[in-house]
Coordinates of C-alpha atoms in Angstrom, one line a residue:
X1 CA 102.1 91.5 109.4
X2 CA 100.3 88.8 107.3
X3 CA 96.5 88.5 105.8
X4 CA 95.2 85.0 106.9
X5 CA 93.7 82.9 104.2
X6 CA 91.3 80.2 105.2
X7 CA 89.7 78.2 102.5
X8 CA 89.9 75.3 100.4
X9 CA 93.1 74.2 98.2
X10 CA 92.1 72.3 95.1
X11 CA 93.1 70.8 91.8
X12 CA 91.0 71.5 88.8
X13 CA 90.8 69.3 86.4
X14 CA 88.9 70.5 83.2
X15 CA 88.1 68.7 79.7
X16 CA 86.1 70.1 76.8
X17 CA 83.9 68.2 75.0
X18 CA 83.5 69.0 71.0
X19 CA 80.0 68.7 70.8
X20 CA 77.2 69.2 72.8
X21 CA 75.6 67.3 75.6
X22 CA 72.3 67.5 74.5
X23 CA 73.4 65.7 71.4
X24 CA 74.5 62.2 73.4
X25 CA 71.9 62.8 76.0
X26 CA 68.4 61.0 75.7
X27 CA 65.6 62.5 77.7
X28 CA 63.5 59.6 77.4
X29 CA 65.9 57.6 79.3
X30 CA 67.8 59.9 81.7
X31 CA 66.3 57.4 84.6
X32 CA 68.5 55.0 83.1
X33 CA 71.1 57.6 81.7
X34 CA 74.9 55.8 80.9
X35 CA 76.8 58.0 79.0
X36 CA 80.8 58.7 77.7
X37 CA 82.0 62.2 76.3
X38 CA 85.0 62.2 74.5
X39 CA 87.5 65.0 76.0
X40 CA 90.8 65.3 73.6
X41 CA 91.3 68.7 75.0
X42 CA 92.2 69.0 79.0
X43 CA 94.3 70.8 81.3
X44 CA 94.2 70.9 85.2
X45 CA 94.9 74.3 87.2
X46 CA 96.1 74.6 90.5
X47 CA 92.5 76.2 92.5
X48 CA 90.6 76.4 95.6
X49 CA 89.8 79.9 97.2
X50 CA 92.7 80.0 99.9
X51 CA 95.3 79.5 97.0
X52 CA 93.2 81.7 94.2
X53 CA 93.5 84.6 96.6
X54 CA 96.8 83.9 98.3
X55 CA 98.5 83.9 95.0
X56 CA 97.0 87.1 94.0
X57 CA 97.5 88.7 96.9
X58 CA 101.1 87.8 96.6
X59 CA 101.1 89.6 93.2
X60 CA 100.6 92.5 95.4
X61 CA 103.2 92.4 97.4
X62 CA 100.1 91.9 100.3
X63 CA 101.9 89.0 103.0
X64 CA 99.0 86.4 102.2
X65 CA 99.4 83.6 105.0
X66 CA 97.5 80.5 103.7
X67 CA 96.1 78.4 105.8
X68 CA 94.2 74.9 104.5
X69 CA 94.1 71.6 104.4
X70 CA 95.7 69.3 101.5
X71 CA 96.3 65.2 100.9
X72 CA 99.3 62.9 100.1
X73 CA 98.5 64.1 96.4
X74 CA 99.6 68.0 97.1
X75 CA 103.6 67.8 96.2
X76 CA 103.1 69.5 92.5
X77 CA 101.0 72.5 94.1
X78 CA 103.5 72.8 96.7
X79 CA 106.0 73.0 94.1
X80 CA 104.0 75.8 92.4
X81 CA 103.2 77.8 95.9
X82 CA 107.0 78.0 96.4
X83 CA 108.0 79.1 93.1
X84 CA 105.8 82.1 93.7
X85 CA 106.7 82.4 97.4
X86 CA 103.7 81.9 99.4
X87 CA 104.5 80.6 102.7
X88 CA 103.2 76.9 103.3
X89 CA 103.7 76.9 107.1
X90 CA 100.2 76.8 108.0
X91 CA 98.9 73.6 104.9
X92 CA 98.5 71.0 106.6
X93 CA 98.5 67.1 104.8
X94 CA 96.0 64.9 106.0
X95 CA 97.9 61.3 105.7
X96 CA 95.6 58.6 103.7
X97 CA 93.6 61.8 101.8
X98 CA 93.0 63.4 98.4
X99 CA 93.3 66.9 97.9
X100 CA 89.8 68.8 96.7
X101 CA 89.3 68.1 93.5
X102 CA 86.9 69.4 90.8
X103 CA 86.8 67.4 87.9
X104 CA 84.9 69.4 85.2
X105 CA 83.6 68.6 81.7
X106 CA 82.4 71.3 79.3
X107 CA 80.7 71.3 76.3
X108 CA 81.0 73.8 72.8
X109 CA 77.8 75.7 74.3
X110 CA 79.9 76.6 77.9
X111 CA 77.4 74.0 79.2
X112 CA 78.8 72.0 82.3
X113 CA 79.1 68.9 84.1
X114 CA 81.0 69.1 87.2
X115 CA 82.0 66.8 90.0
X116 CA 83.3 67.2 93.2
X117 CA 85.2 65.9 95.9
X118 CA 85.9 67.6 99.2
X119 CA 88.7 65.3 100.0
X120 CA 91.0 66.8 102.8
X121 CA 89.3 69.9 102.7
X122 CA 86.7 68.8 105.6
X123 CA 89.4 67.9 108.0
X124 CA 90.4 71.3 107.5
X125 CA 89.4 72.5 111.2
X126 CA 92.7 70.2 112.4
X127 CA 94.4 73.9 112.0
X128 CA 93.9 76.1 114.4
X129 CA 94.4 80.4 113.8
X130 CA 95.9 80.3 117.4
X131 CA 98.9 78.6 115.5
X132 CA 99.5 81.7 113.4
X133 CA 101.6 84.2 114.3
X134 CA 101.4 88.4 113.3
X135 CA 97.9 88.5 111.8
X136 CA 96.4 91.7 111.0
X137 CA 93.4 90.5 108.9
X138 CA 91.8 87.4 107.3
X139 CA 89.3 85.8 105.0
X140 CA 87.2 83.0 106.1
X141 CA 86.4 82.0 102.7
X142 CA 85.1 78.5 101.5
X143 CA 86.3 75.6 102.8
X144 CA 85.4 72.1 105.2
X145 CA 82.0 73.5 107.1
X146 CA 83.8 72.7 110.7
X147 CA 87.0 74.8 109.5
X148 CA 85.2 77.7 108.5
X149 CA 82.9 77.9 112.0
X150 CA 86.6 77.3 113.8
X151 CA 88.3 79.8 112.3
X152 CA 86.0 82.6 112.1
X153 CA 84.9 81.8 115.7
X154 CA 89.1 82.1 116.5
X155 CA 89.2 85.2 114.9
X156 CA 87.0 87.1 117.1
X157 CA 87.7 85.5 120.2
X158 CA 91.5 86.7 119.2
X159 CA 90.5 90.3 118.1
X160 CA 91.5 89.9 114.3
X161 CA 89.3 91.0 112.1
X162 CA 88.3 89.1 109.0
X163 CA 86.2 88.7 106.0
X164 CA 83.6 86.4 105.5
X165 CA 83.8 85.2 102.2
X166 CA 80.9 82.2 102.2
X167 CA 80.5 81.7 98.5
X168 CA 80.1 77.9 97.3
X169 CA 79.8 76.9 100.8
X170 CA 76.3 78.6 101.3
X171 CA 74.5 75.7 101.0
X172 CA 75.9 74.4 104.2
X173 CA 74.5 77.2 106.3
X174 CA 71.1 77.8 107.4
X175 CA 70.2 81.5 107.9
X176 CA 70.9 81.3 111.7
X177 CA 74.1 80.1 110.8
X178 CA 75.1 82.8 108.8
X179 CA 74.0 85.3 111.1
X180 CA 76.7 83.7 113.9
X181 CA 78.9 84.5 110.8
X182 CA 78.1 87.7 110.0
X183 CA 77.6 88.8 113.6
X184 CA 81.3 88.2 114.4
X185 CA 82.7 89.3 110.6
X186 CA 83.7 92.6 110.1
X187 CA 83.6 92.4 106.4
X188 CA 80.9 90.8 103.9
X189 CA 81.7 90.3 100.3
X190 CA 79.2 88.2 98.2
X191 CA 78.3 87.7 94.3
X192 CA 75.0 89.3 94.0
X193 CA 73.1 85.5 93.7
X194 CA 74.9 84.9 96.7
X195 CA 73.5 88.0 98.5
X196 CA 70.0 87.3 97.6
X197 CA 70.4 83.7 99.1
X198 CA 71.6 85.2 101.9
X199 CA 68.5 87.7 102.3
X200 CA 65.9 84.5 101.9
X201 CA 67.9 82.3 104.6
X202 CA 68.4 85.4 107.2
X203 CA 65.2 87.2 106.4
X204 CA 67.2 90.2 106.3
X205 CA 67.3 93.0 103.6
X206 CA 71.1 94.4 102.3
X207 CA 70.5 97.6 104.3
X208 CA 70.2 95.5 107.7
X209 CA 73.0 93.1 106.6
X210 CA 75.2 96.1 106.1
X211 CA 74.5 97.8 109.5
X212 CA 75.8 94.4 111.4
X213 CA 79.5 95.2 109.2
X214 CA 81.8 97.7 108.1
X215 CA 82.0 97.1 104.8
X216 CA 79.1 94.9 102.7
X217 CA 80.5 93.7 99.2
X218 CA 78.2 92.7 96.6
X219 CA 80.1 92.1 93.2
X220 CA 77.6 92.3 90.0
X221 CA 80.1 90.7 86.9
X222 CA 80.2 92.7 83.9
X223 CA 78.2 95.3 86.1
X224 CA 81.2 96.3 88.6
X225 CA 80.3 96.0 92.4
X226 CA 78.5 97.9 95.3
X227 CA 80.1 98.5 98.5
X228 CA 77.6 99.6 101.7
X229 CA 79.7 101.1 104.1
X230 CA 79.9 104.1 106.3
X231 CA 75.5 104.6 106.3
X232 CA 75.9 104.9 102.1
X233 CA 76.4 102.6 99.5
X234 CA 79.9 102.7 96.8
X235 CA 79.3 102.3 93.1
X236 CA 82.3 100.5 92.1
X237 CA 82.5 100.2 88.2
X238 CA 83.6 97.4 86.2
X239 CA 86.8 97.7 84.8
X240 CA 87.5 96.5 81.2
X241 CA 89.4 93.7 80.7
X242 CA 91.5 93.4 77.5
X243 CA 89.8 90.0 76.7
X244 CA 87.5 88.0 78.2
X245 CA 88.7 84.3 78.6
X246 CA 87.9 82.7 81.2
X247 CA 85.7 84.1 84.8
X248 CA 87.3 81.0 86.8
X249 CA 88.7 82.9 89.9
X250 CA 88.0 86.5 89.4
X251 CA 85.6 86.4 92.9
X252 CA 88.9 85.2 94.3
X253 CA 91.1 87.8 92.6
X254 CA 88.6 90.5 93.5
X255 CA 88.9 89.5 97.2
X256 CA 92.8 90.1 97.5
X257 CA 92.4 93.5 96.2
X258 CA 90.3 94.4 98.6
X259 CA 92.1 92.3 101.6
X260 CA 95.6 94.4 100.2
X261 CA 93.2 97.5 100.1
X262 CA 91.4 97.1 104.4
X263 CA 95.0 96.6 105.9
X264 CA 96.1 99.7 104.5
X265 CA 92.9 101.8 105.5
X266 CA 92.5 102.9 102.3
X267 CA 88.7 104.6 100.9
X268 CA 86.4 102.0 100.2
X269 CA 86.1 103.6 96.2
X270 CA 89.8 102.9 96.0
X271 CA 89.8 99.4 97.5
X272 CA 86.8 98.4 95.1
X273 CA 88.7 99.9 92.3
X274 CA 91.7 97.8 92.7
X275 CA 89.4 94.6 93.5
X276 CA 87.9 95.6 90.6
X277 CA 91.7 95.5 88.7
X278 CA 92.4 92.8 89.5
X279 CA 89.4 90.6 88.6
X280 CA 90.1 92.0 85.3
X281 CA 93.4 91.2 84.8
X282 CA 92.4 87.7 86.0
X283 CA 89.6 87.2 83.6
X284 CA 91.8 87.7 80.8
X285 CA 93.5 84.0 81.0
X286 CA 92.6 81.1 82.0
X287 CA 93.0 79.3 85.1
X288 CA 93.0 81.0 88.7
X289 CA 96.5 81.4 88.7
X290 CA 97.9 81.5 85.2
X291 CA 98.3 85.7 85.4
X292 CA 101.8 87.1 86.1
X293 CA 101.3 90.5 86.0
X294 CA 103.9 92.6 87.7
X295 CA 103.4 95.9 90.3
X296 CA 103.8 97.7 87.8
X297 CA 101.4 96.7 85.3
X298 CA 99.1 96.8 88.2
X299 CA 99.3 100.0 88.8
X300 CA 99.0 100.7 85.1
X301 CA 96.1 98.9 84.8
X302 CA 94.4 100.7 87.6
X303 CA 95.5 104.0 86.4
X304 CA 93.8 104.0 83.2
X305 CA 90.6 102.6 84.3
X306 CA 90.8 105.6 86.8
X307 CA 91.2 108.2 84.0
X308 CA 88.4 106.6 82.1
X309 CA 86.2 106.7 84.7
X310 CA 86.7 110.4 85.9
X311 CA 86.6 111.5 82.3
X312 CA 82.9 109.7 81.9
X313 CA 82.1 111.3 85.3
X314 CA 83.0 115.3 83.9
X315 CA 81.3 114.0 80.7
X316 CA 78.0 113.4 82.6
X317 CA 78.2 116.6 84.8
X318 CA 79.0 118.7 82.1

């Protein structure tokens, strides 16, 4: 059986700019502001959430099925998906389009300037989840706002259940909105910004948004995640990384450990502490999908984050 990911696929471009911005920026003319950064440093990384988590899912062994939306540009990021054989069935190319693209500039101070274009993401509900075969779950995560209404609407007429993942694409959504979302979801996982944006559109606190899900996810960064599930709430804690590089796509990484962690019905403390893995294993390079750990180093991973924490647990009883 296969995890459906619905979401964006997108090309990253970023640049990083030897200075600061505030040094070639003047205030007293920012109504008239013209300006040129000089970028000798830049690399662009395959991205977009439906890939991010796919290909981390994959490094699980977990059957990711994407399914997205790309343009005429997509043949290198095909080429990557099928060296680390994720099934492309279900991309489809929208003729005359541009994949997403992000094209990011950053200065010394982490300071950015970012812009965007959607490109064939919004055609993205021309695929249909009726078209996929032997689904067991899926994420609705960010993607073209028609898509993600389609898909998660297709998932609950269908009977699969899925996550609802709404991240950047909040902004689209007004709190009745979301509530259509949440009311057919089955599984909630937001950054906890994204669940306090959530609580001013809906009016709702985190104890009523859990009660209309099984699971509610709220990751914290540096300060691991909470899960509210089963009438109590899951104190997931962060797991070290070995360095700290780069945060691009550890949401994303997060997310496929616990998609691998829901099919297989494990505890929700076990599936947070393998999200929690594998966001740090992410964090430690650059890119969303530069990371290559194996199974095994996985599991090691997890392991000794496991034995760190049970030893600070007897520690504080004792």
């Amino acid at each position: 059986m296969h995890t459906l990911i619905c979401g964006s696929l997108a090309f990253d471009t970023i640049m990083v700019f030897q200075d600061q911005f505030k040094n070639h920026i003047l205030p007293d003319k920012i109504h008239t502001l013209s300006v040129a950064f000089y970028v000798p440093e830049m690399r662009r990384e395959f991205g977009g959430t439906a890939g991010n988590i796919a290909y981390n899912l994959q490094l699980l062994d977990g059957n990711p099925l994407i399914m997205a939306t790309a343009g005429e540009d997509f043949a290198p990021y095909t080429a990557w998906l099928n060296k680390n054989n994720l099934n492309t069935s279900h991309i489809k190319t929208i003729a005359g389009s541009f994949t997403a693209q992000a094209f990011i500039t950053t200065d010394i101070d982490d300071n950015q300037i970012t812009a965007f274009h959607p490109g064939a993401m919004v055609e993205s509900h021309q695929n249909s989840v009726k078209d996929a075969k032997d689904v067991s779950l899926a994420v609705i995560a960010p993607d073209g706002r028609d898509g993600m209404f389609q898909h998660a609407r297709e998932c609950f007429e269908a009977g699969i259940p899925f996550l609802f993942d709404p991240g950047q694409g909040l902004p689209m959504f007004n709190g009745e909105e979301l509530l259509q979302f949440i009311e057919m979801a089955d599984y909630l996982a937001v950054n906890d910004y994204e669940s306090q944006i959530i609580q001013d559109k809906t009016g709702l606190t985190l104890d009523e948004l859990a009660q209309k899900v099984k699971a509610l996810i709220v990751t914290l960064g540096g300060s691991g995640s909470q899960i509210y599930a089963d009438g109590q709430r899951y104190d997931i804690p962060c797991v070290v990384a070995s360095q700290v590089v780069d945060p691009t796509g550890c949401g994303d990484a997060y997310r496929a450990g616990l998609l691998y962690g829901i099919v297989r019905n494990w505890d929700w403390q076990t599936c947070g502490r393998l999200a929690a893995t594998m966001g740090a294993i992410k964090i430690a390079s650059r890119g969303g999908q530069n990371h290559a750990p194996t199974r095994e180093e996985i599991e090691t991973v997890y392991t000794q984050a496991l034995m760190k924490e049970t030893i600070a647990s007897e520690r504080a009883a004792s």
